[in-house]
PDB file of C-alpha atoms in Angstrom:
ATOM      1  CA  MET A 203     -33.801  95.055  21.391  1.00 85.00           C
ATOM      2  CA  LEU A 204     -31.447  92.204  22.224  1.00 95.00           C
ATOM      3  CA  ALA A 205     -28.688  93.156  24.635  1.00 96.00           C
ATOM      4  CA  LEU A 206     -26.629  90.191  23.468  1.00 97.00           C
ATOM      5  CA  ASP A 207     -27.022  88.045  20.365  1.00 97.00           C
ATOM      6  CA  ILE A 208     -24.596  85.143  19.944  1.00 97.00           C
ATOM      7  CA  ARG A 209     -24.732  83.148  16.719  1.00 97.00           C
ATOM      8  CA  ASN A 210     -22.729  80.007  15.944  1.00 97.00           C
ATOM      9  CA  LEU A 211     -19.572  80.733  17.912  1.00 97.00           C
ATOM     10  CA  ASN A 212     -16.846  78.186  17.228  1.00 97.00           C
ATOM     11  CA  LYS A 213     -13.387  77.920  18.760  1.00 96.00           C
ATOM     12  CA  GLU A 214     -11.126  74.897  18.577  1.00 95.00           C
ATOM     13  CA  TYR A 215      -8.279  74.098  20.968  1.00 94.00           C
ATOM     14  CA  PRO A 216      -6.206  70.887  20.990  1.00 93.00           C
ATOM     15  CA  ASN A 217      -8.362  69.352  23.752  1.00 91.00           C
ATOM     16  CA  PHE A 218     -11.547  71.418  23.678  1.00 93.00           C
ATOM     17  CA  GLN A 219     -13.973  72.959  21.219  1.00 95.00           C
ATOM     18  CA  LEU A 220     -16.820  75.474  21.344  1.00 96.00           C
ATOM     19  CA  LYS A 221     -19.364  74.111  18.870  1.00 96.00           C
ATOM     20  CA  ASP A 222     -21.954  76.432  17.309  1.00 96.00           C
ATOM     21  CA  VAL A 223     -22.692  78.291  20.544  1.00 97.00           C
ATOM     22  CA  SER A 224     -25.823  80.419  20.095  1.00 97.00           C
ATOM     23  CA  PHE A 225     -28.081  82.228  22.571  1.00 98.00           C
ATOM     24  CA  GLN A 226     -29.757  85.598  23.045  1.00 97.00           C
ATOM     25  CA  LEU A 227     -30.237  87.855  26.064  1.00 97.00           C
ATOM     26  CA  GLU A 228     -33.114  90.318  25.983  1.00 95.00           C
ATOM     27  CA  LYS A 229     -32.617  93.843  27.261  1.00 96.00           C
ATOM     28  CA  GLY A 230     -33.453  94.374  30.926  1.00 96.00           C
ATOM     29  CA  TYR A 231     -33.002  90.794  32.153  1.00 97.00           C
ATOM     30  CA  ILE A 232     -30.516  88.602  34.022  1.00 97.00           C
ATOM     31  CA  MET A 233     -29.269  85.450  32.326  1.00 97.00           C
ATOM     32  CA  GLY A 234     -27.518  82.774  34.348  1.00 96.00           C
ATOM     33  CA  PHE A 235     -24.812  81.004  32.349  1.00 96.00           C
ATOM     34  CA  ILE A 236     -24.183  77.593  33.901  1.00 95.00           C
ATOM     35  CA  GLY A 237     -22.022  74.567  33.286  1.00 91.00           C
ATOM     36  CA  ALA A 238     -19.396  72.441  34.991  1.00 87.00           C
ATOM     37  CA  ASN A 239     -15.792  73.636  35.169  1.00 85.00           C
ATOM     38  CA  GLY A 240     -14.277  73.223  31.717  1.00 87.00           C
ATOM     39  CA  ALA A 241     -17.659  73.267  29.962  1.00 90.00           C
ATOM     40  CA  GLY A 242     -16.822  76.417  27.990  1.00 93.00           C
ATOM     41  CA  LYS A 243     -18.295  79.290  30.015  1.00 93.00           C
ATOM     42  CA  THR A 244     -15.118  81.390  30.232  1.00 90.00           C
ATOM     43  CA  THR A 245     -14.122  80.616  26.638  1.00 93.00           C
ATOM     44  CA  THR A 246     -17.559  81.809  25.508  1.00 95.00           C
ATOM     45  CA  ILE A 247     -17.275  85.003  27.558  1.00 94.00           C
ATOM     46  CA  LYS A 248     -13.788  85.731  26.224  1.00 93.00           C
ATOM     47  CA  SER A 249     -15.123  85.146  22.701  1.00 94.00           C
ATOM     48  CA  ILE A 250     -17.959  87.597  23.331  1.00 95.00           C
ATOM     49  CA  MET A 251     -15.442  90.199  24.533  1.00 93.00           C
ATOM     50  CA  ASN A 252     -13.201  89.566  21.505  1.00 93.00           C
ATOM     51  CA  MET A 253     -10.375  88.614  23.872  1.00 92.00           C
ATOM     52  CA  ILE A 254      -9.664  85.489  21.839  1.00 92.00           C
ATOM     53  CA  GLN A 255      -9.889  84.964  18.093  1.00 92.00           C
ATOM     54  CA  THR A 256     -12.762  82.644  17.269  1.00 94.00           C
ATOM     55  CA  ASP A 257     -12.930  80.252  14.335  1.00 95.00           C
ATOM     56  CA  GLY A 258     -16.397  81.432  13.340  1.00 95.00           C
ATOM     57  CA  GLY A 259     -19.598  83.032  14.512  1.00 96.00           C
ATOM     58  CA  VAL A 260     -21.018  86.494  15.174  1.00 96.00           C
ATOM     59  CA  VAL A 261     -21.459  88.455  18.411  1.00 97.00           C
ATOM     60  CA  ARG A 262     -23.835  91.422  18.476  1.00 97.00           C
ATOM     61  CA  VAL A 263     -24.049  93.695  21.511  1.00 97.00           C
ATOM     62  CA  LEU A 264     -26.946  96.174  21.662  1.00 96.00           C
ATOM     63  CA  GLY A 265     -27.595  95.499  17.984  1.00 95.00           C
ATOM     64  CA  LYS A 266     -24.029  96.119  16.775  1.00 96.00           C
ATOM     65  CA  ASN A 267     -21.387  93.666  15.598  1.00 96.00           C
ATOM     66  CA  MET A 268     -18.736  93.346  18.305  1.00 96.00           C
ATOM     67  CA  ALA A 269     -15.902  92.700  15.853  1.00 93.00           C
ATOM     68  CA  GLU A 270     -16.724  95.878  13.897  1.00 95.00           C
ATOM     69  CA  HIS A 271     -17.526  98.185  16.850  1.00 96.00           C
ATOM     70  CA  GLU A 272     -15.339  96.779  19.629  1.00 95.00           C
ATOM     71  CA  ILE A 273     -13.957 100.056  21.046  1.00 94.00           C
ATOM     72  CA  GLU A 274     -17.370 101.744  21.022  1.00 95.00           C
ATOM     73  CA  LEU A 275     -19.200  98.771  22.521  1.00 95.00           C
ATOM     74  CA  LYS A 276     -16.705  98.202  25.320  1.00 94.00           C
ATOM     75  CA  GLN A 277     -17.755 101.598  26.666  1.00 95.00           C
ATOM     76  CA  GLU A 278     -21.206 100.024  27.078  1.00 94.00           C
ATOM     77  CA  ILE A 279     -19.998  96.810  28.748  1.00 95.00           C
ATOM     78  CA  GLY A 280     -19.076  96.302  32.381  1.00 92.00           C
ATOM     79  CA  CYS A 281     -16.975  93.180  32.730  1.00 89.00           C
ATOM     80  CA  ALA A 282     -15.778  91.381  35.849  1.00 83.00           C
ATOM     81  CA  PHE A 283     -13.769  88.173  35.745  1.00 78.00           C
ATOM     82  CA  GLY A 284     -13.184  85.956  38.737  1.00 66.00           C
ATOM     83  CA  GLY A 285      -9.540  85.424  39.589  1.00 58.00           C
ATOM     84  CA  VAL A 286      -8.234  88.663  38.057  1.00 58.00           C
ATOM     85  CA  ASP A 287      -5.214  89.941  39.988  1.00 64.00           C
ATOM     86  CA  PHE A 288      -4.223  93.579  40.298  1.00 69.00           C
ATOM     87  CA  TYR A 289      -0.792  94.993  41.071  1.00 72.00           C
ATOM     88  CA  ASN A 290      -0.560  94.128  44.772  1.00 77.00           C
ATOM     89  CA  ARG A 291       1.516  97.089  45.916  1.00 84.00           C
ATOM     90  CA  SER A 292      -0.857  99.702  44.535  1.00 89.00           C
ATOM     91  CA  LYS A 293      -3.615 101.352  46.497  1.00 92.00           C
ATOM     92  CA  ILE A 294      -7.178 100.998  45.208  1.00 92.00           C
ATOM     93  CA  LYS A 295      -7.288 104.747  44.589  1.00 94.00           C
ATOM     94  CA  THR A 296      -4.162 104.637  42.407  1.00 93.00           C
ATOM     95  CA  LEU A 297      -5.534 101.802  40.281  1.00 92.00           C
ATOM     96  CA  THR A 298      -8.900 103.490  39.865  1.00 95.00           C
ATOM     97  CA  ASP A 299      -7.271 106.753  38.755  1.00 95.00           C
ATOM     98  CA  VAL A 300      -5.667 104.823  35.885  1.00 93.00           C
ATOM     99  CA  ILE A 301      -8.655 102.636  34.947  1.00 92.00           C
ATOM    100  CA  LYS A 302     -11.295 105.377  34.892  1.00 93.00           C
ATOM    101  CA  ARG A 303      -9.425 107.249  32.135  1.00 94.00           C
ATOM    102  CA  PHE A 304     -10.488 104.565  29.673  1.00 93.00           C
ATOM    103  CA  TYR A 305     -14.204 105.320  30.111  1.00 94.00           C
ATOM    104  CA  LYS A 306     -15.943 108.357  28.625  1.00 93.00           C
ATOM    105  CA  HIS A 307     -18.897 108.123  31.001  1.00 93.00           C
ATOM    106  CA  TRP A 308     -17.109 107.352  34.261  1.00 96.00           C
ATOM    107  CA  ASP A 309     -19.420 108.266  37.151  1.00 95.00           C
ATOM    108  CA  GLU A 310     -17.424 109.253  40.223  1.00 96.00           C
ATOM    109  CA  ALA A 311     -20.554 109.499  42.377  1.00 96.00           C
ATOM    110  CA  ALA A 312     -21.650 105.990  41.415  1.00 95.00           C
ATOM    111  CA  TYR A 313     -18.155 104.658  42.089  1.00 95.00           C
ATOM    112  CA  SER A 314     -18.050 106.279  45.542  1.00 96.00           C
ATOM    113  CA  GLY A 315     -21.475 104.810  46.249  1.00 95.00           C
ATOM    114  CA  TYR A 316     -20.303 101.293  45.414  1.00 93.00           C
ATOM    115  CA  LEU A 317     -17.164 101.721  47.543  1.00 95.00           C
ATOM    116  CA  SER A 318     -19.437 102.651  50.430  1.00 95.00           C
ATOM    117  CA  ARG A 319     -21.919  99.838  49.755  1.00 91.00           C
ATOM    118  CA  PHE A 320     -19.136  97.264  49.491  1.00 91.00           C
ATOM    119  CA  LYS A 321     -17.272  98.746  52.491  1.00 92.00           C
ATOM    120  CA  LEU A 322     -14.083  99.260  50.463  1.00 93.00           C
ATOM    121  CA  ASP A 323     -11.347 101.594  51.712  1.00 94.00           C
ATOM    122  CA  GLU A 324      -9.699 103.137  48.637  1.00 92.00           C
ATOM    123  CA  ASN A 325      -6.513 103.810  50.615  1.00 94.00           C
ATOM    124  CA  LYS A 326      -5.907 100.101  51.146  1.00 93.00           C
ATOM    125  CA  LYS A 327      -3.368  98.288  49.011  1.00 91.00           C
ATOM    126  CA  VAL A 328      -4.535  95.361  46.880  1.00 85.00           C
ATOM    127  CA  ALA A 329      -2.314  93.054  48.948  1.00 87.00           C
ATOM    128  CA  GLU A 330      -4.423  93.916  51.979  1.00 90.00           C
ATOM    129  CA  LEU A 331      -7.689  92.832  50.365  1.00 85.00           C
ATOM    130  CA  SER A 332      -9.315  89.445  50.869  1.00 83.00           C
ATOM    131  CA  THR A 333     -10.468  87.446  47.844  1.00 78.00           C
ATOM    132  CA  GLY A 334     -14.009  88.642  48.439  1.00 78.00           C
ATOM    133  CA  MET A 335     -12.937  92.283  48.660  1.00 84.00           C
ATOM    134  CA  LYS A 336     -11.049  91.980  45.362  1.00 83.00           C
ATOM    135  CA  VAL A 337     -14.252  90.668  43.776  1.00 81.00           C
ATOM    136  CA  LYS A 338     -16.183  93.642  45.169  1.00 85.00           C
ATOM    137  CA  TYR A 339     -13.578  96.090  43.857  1.00 89.00           C
ATOM    138  CA  THR A 340     -13.750  94.529  40.391  1.00 86.00           C
ATOM    139  CA  LEU A 341     -17.527  94.895  40.460  1.00 86.00           C
ATOM    140  CA  ALA A 342     -17.319  98.513  41.635  1.00 90.00           C
ATOM    141  CA  LEU A 343     -15.203  99.283  38.566  1.00 91.00           C
ATOM    142  CA  ALA A 344     -17.553  97.375  36.244  1.00 90.00           C
ATOM    143  CA  LEU A 345     -20.617  99.208  37.547  1.00 89.00           C
ATOM    144  CA  SER A 346     -19.280 102.776  37.506  1.00 94.00           C
ATOM    145  CA  HIS A 347     -19.210 103.848  33.856  1.00 94.00           C
ATOM    146  CA  GLY A 348     -22.829 103.645  32.742  1.00 91.00           C
ATOM    147  CA  ALA A 349     -22.607 100.168  31.215  1.00 93.00           C
ATOM    148  CA  LYS A 350     -25.756  98.804  29.572  1.00 94.00           C
ATOM    149  CA  LEU A 351     -24.519  95.205  29.565  1.00 96.00           C
ATOM    150  CA  LEU A 352     -22.745  93.537  32.483  1.00 95.00           C
ATOM    151  CA  ILE A 353     -20.763  90.372  31.739  1.00 95.00           C
ATOM    152  CA  LEU A 354     -19.794  88.755  35.011  1.00 91.00           C
ATOM    153  CA  ASP A 355     -17.729  85.572  35.270  1.00 88.00           C
ATOM    154  CA  GLU A 356     -18.071  84.009  38.742  1.00 84.00           C
ATOM    155  CA  PRO A 357     -18.802  87.392  40.401  1.00 81.00           C
ATOM    156  CA  THR A 358     -19.953  85.882  43.717  1.00 80.00           C
ATOM    157  CA  SER A 359     -16.975  83.533  44.095  1.00 76.00           C
ATOM    158  CA  GLY A 360     -15.187  84.154  47.381  1.00 74.00           C
ATOM    159  CA  LEU A 361     -18.025  86.146  48.936  1.00 81.00           C
ATOM    160  CA  ASP A 362     -19.719  85.128  52.170  1.00 85.00           C
ATOM    161  CA  PRO A 363     -23.498  84.385  52.033  1.00 89.00           C
ATOM    162  CA  VAL A 364     -24.504  87.837  53.325  1.00 88.00           C
ATOM    163  CA  ALA A 365     -22.330  89.658  50.778  1.00 84.00           C
ATOM    164  CA  ARG A 366     -23.590  87.378  47.998  1.00 87.00           C
ATOM    165  CA  ASP A 367     -27.203  88.075  48.903  1.00 89.00           C
ATOM    166  CA  ASP A 368     -26.539  91.833  48.877  1.00 87.00           C
ATOM    167  CA  LEU A 369     -24.950  91.516  45.444  1.00 86.00           C
ATOM    168  CA  LEU A 370     -27.923  89.584  44.068  1.00 90.00           C
ATOM    169  CA  ASP A 371     -30.228  92.315  45.361  1.00 90.00           C
ATOM    170  CA  LEU A 372     -28.040  94.864  43.575  1.00 89.00           C
ATOM    171  CA  PHE A 373     -28.247  92.947  40.287  1.00 91.00           C
ATOM    172  CA  GLN A 374     -32.040  92.931  40.484  1.00 93.00           C
ATOM    173  CA  GLU A 375     -32.062  96.667  41.256  1.00 92.00           C
ATOM    174  CA  LEU A 376     -29.882  97.336  38.217  1.00 91.00           C
ATOM    175  CA  VAL A 377     -32.136  95.540  35.719  1.00 94.00           C
ATOM    176  CA  ALA A 378     -35.393  96.858  37.220  1.00 94.00           C
ATOM    177  CA  GLY A 379     -35.374  99.934  34.971  1.00 89.00           C
ATOM    178  CA  GLY A 380     -35.204  97.808  31.822  1.00 92.00           C
ATOM    179  CA  GLU A 381     -32.046  99.464  30.474  1.00 91.00           C
ATOM    180  CA  ILE A 382     -29.325  97.227  31.943  1.00 94.00           C
ATOM    181  CA  SER A 383     -28.844  93.521  31.176  1.00 96.00           C
ATOM    182  CA  ILE A 384     -26.632  90.981  32.943  1.00 96.00           C
ATOM    183  CA  LEU A 385     -24.938  87.790  31.757  1.00 96.00           C
ATOM    184  CA  PHE A 386     -23.947  86.042  34.968  1.00 92.00           C
ATOM    185  CA  SER A 387     -21.691  82.980  34.773  1.00 92.00           C
ATOM    186  CA  THR A 388     -21.455  80.934  37.956  1.00 87.00           C
ATOM    187  CA  HIS A 389     -21.299  77.442  39.396  1.00 83.00           C
ATOM    188  CA  ILE A 390     -23.212  78.624  42.502  1.00 86.00           C
ATOM    189  CA  THR A 391     -26.616  77.742  41.098  1.00 90.00           C
ATOM    190  CA  SER A 392     -28.469  78.782  44.262  1.00 90.00           C
ATOM    191  CA  ASP A 393     -27.585  82.395  43.366  1.00 91.00           C
ATOM    192  CA  LEU A 394     -29.323  81.976  40.024  1.00 93.00           C
ATOM    193  CA  GLU A 395     -32.370  80.416  41.659  1.00 93.00           C
ATOM    194  CA  LYS A 396     -32.730  83.757  43.469  1.00 92.00           C
ATOM    195  CA  CYS A 397     -32.075  86.292  40.736  1.00 93.00           C
ATOM    196  CA  ALA A 398     -31.921  84.929  37.168  1.00 96.00           C
ATOM    197  CA  ASP A 399     -34.700  85.410  34.623  1.00 97.00           C
ATOM    198  CA  PHE A 400     -33.179  83.110  32.001  1.00 98.00           C
ATOM    199  CA  ILE A 401     -30.770  80.172  32.083  1.00 97.00           C
ATOM    200  CA  THR A 402     -28.294  79.085  29.428  1.00 97.00           C
ATOM    201  CA  PHE A 403     -26.639  75.720  30.053  1.00 96.00           C
ATOM    202  CA  ILE A 404     -23.406  74.704  28.347  1.00 95.00           C
ATOM    203  CA  ALA A 405     -21.730  71.274  28.482  1.00 92.00           C
ATOM    204  CA  ASP A 406     -18.678  70.064  26.551  1.00 92.00           C
ATOM    205  CA  GLY A 407     -18.625  73.267  24.503  1.00 94.00           C
ATOM    206  CA  GLN A 408     -22.240  72.989  23.329  1.00 95.00           C
ATOM    207  CA  ILE A 409     -25.400  74.788  24.421  1.00 96.00           C
ATOM    208  CA  ILE A 410     -27.756  72.203  25.885  1.00 95.00           C
ATOM    209  CA  ASN A 411     -30.648  74.544  26.587  1.00 96.00           C
ATOM    210  CA  SER A 412     -31.389  78.261  26.833  1.00 97.00           C
ATOM    211  CA  ALA A 413     -34.776  79.324  28.199  1.00 97.00           C
ATOM    212  CA  GLU A 414     -36.719  81.266  30.819  1.00 97.00           C
ATOM    213  CA  LYS A 415     -35.673  79.883  34.224  1.00 97.00           C
ATOM    214  CA  GLU A 416     -38.887  78.097  35.216  1.00 97.00           C
ATOM    215  CA  GLU A 417     -39.409  76.815  31.673  1.00 97.00           C
ATOM    216  CA  PHE A 418     -35.824  75.546  31.723  1.00 97.00           C
ATOM    217  CA  LYS A 419     -36.376  73.585  34.951  1.00 97.00           C
ATOM    218  CA  GLU A 420     -39.798  72.304  33.879  1.00 97.00           C
ATOM    219  CA  SER A 421     -38.274  70.828  30.715  1.00 97.00           C
ATOM    220  CA  TYR A 422     -36.685  68.141  32.917  1.00 97.00           C
ATOM    221  CA  ARG A 423     -38.008  65.725  35.527  1.00 97.00           C
ATOM    222  CA  LEU A 424     -36.162  64.226  38.484  1.00 97.00           C
ATOM    223  CA  LEU A 425     -37.377  60.644  38.836  1.00 96.00           C
ATOM    224  CA  SER A 426     -37.173  58.283  41.788  1.00 95.00           C
ATOM    225  CA  GLY A 427     -38.429  54.741  42.173  1.00 93.00           C
ATOM    226  CA  ASP A 428     -37.473  51.114  42.668  1.00 91.00           C
ATOM    227  CA  GLU A 429     -35.252  49.114  40.341  1.00 87.00           C
ATOM    228  CA  SER A 430     -38.174  47.501  38.545  1.00 89.00           C
ATOM    229  CA  GLN A 431     -39.418  50.972  37.549  1.00 93.00           C
ATOM    230  CA  LEU A 432     -35.950  51.916  36.313  1.00 93.00           C
ATOM    231  CA  SER A 433     -36.248  49.357  33.526  1.00 91.00           C
ATOM    232  CA  GLN A 434     -39.227  51.320  32.124  1.00 92.00           C
ATOM    233  CA  VAL A 435     -37.218  54.513  31.590  1.00 94.00           C
ATOM    234  CA  ARG A 436     -33.542  53.511  31.620  1.00 92.00           C
ATOM    235  CA  GLU A 437     -32.964  54.009  27.884  1.00 92.00           C
ATOM    236  CA  ARG A 438     -34.505  57.473  27.872  1.00 94.00           C
ATOM    237  CA  MET A 439     -32.734  58.907  30.911  1.00 94.00           C
ATOM    238  CA  ILE A 440     -29.979  61.495  30.771  1.00 95.00           C
ATOM    239  CA  SER A 441     -28.307  59.769  33.705  1.00 94.00           C
ATOM    240  CA  TYR A 442     -29.230  58.068  36.966  1.00 94.00           C
ATOM    241  CA  LYS A 443     -27.784  56.567  40.116  1.00 92.00           C
ATOM    242  CA  VAL A 444     -28.838  53.419  41.928  1.00 92.00           C
ATOM    243  CA  ASN A 445     -28.812  52.959  45.690  1.00 86.00           C
ATOM    244  CA  SER A 446     -30.291  50.545  48.238  1.00 85.00           C
ATOM    245  CA  PHE A 447     -33.684  52.239  47.941  1.00 86.00           C
ATOM    246  CA  GLY A 448     -33.894  52.118  44.154  1.00 92.00           C
ATOM    247  CA  PHE A 449     -32.845  54.858  41.745  1.00 93.00           C
ATOM    248  CA  THR A 450     -32.932  58.611  41.140  1.00 95.00           C
ATOM    249  CA  GLY A 451     -32.215  60.212  37.806  1.00 95.00           C
ATOM    250  CA  LEU A 452     -32.907  62.961  35.294  1.00 96.00           C
ATOM    251  CA  ILE A 453     -35.042  62.735  32.178  1.00 96.00           C
ATOM    252  CA  ARG A 454     -36.359  65.257  29.678  1.00 96.00           C
ATOM    253  CA  SER A 455     -40.022  66.006  30.337  1.00 97.00           C
ATOM    254  CA  GLU A 456     -40.897  65.136  26.745  1.00 96.00           C
ATOM    255  CA  ASP A 457     -39.445  61.652  27.280  1.00 96.00           C
ATOM    256  CA  PHE A 458     -41.437  60.927  30.452  1.00 95.00           C
ATOM    257  CA  ASP A 459     -44.925  59.462  30.702  1.00 93.00           C
ATOM    258  CA  PRO A 460     -46.600  60.794  33.885  1.00 93.00           C
ATOM    259  CA  SER A 461     -48.995  57.823  33.863  1.00 91.00           C
ATOM    260  CA  SER A 462     -46.077  55.413  34.453  1.00 90.00           C
ATOM    261  CA  GLY A 463     -46.507  55.660  38.219  1.00 90.00           C
ATOM    262  CA  ILE A 464     -42.873  56.706  38.725  1.00 95.00           C
ATOM    263  CA  LYS A 465     -42.433  59.555  41.214  1.00 95.00           C
ATOM    264  CA  ALA A 466     -41.360  62.750  39.426  1.00 96.00           C
ATOM    265  CA  ALA A 467     -40.415  66.247  40.606  1.00 97.00           C
ATOM    266  CA  THR A 468     -39.095  69.464  39.104  1.00 97.00           C
ATOM    267  CA  PRO A 469     -35.284  69.439  39.529  1.00 97.00           C
ATOM    268  CA  SER A 470     -33.179  72.315  40.789  1.00 96.00           C
ATOM    269  CA  LEU A 471     -30.569  73.898  38.543  1.00 95.00           C
ATOM    270  CA  GLU A 472     -27.883  72.120  40.555  1.00 94.00           C
ATOM    271  CA  GLU A 473     -29.528  68.731  40.087  1.00 95.00           C
ATOM    272  CA  ILE A 474     -29.755  69.291  36.335  1.00 95.00           C
ATOM    273  CA  MET A 475     -26.045  70.120  36.181  1.00 92.00           C
ATOM    274  CA  ILE A 476     -25.075  67.137  38.327  1.00 92.00           C
ATOM    275  CA  TYR A 477     -26.973  64.572  36.289  1.00 94.00           C
ATOM    276  CA  PHE A 478     -25.742  65.951  32.971  1.00 92.00           C
ATOM    277  CA  ALA A 479     -22.180  65.639  34.277  1.00 87.00           C
ATOM    278  CA  LYS A 480     -22.570  61.925  35.020  1.00 82.00           C
ATOM    279  CA  LYS A 481     -20.999  59.648  32.469  1.00 55.00           C
ATOM    280  CA  GLU A 482     -23.070  56.444  32.491  1.00 51.00           C
ATOM    281  CA  PRO A 483     -25.439  56.547  30.811  1.00 42.00           C
ATOM    282  CA  ALA A 484     -25.373  60.007  29.294  1.00 37.00           C
ATOM    283  CA  TYR A 485     -26.294  61.773  26.116  1.00 38.00           C
ATOM    284  CA  VAL A 486     -26.444  65.396  25.123  1.00 37.00           C
TER     285      VAL A 486
END
């Protein structure tokens, strides 16, 4: 069964548009959702959650239409958004006592376990929490009601490297049983190198590619060579940069001839994002 099935999402704003966004997340896997700031990640996530009215498209969660079964399905979704602020004067315990009433399957033992794992003191006020601690609290809430799908927008933002690594381990533990799936939006691509099974890449409101992580990376080549070699591939490159040593740039694997003699390597997720973001030359 698909945990998440997105078909032809469209949303138009005065200066931005989601255009026929489609991708699928299989049950029991982690999908990294990447793209530059302003590419459409948060708009897509809000569309999935029915937090904004789209201009077209269908979202299915666990086989059911989100628009038709929103209240039921939100019991099955754990959602954490970066940058969400809580009422600063309240204690964590007070907030939790309100929030947990919305969930039929709230698990107090699981919640207490996450508080302990994240080293959160429920008697602290929100104003006393660091940015990273607020992120951890949001995640503790998202993980404590038996959700089958976690939708996380920049969940590691504000966390130190040790805390981020612990969180990535937790994500992998959660999906290991095959029942929980995670859509994980982030600009920290090194986190996805560690934990993601699939990658979906969005740029300018359009899905560029959605595939298994290694397949996704192998579909591109990072080239480097001298300026004379650049002339062989210039027209086919996604983008490139020239320096005193020659050039480096990104090309689709299908557009590259390995017998050309140009040095080629598999790019990282970050390198793919960087070269797609460059303006000259560029195509999507």
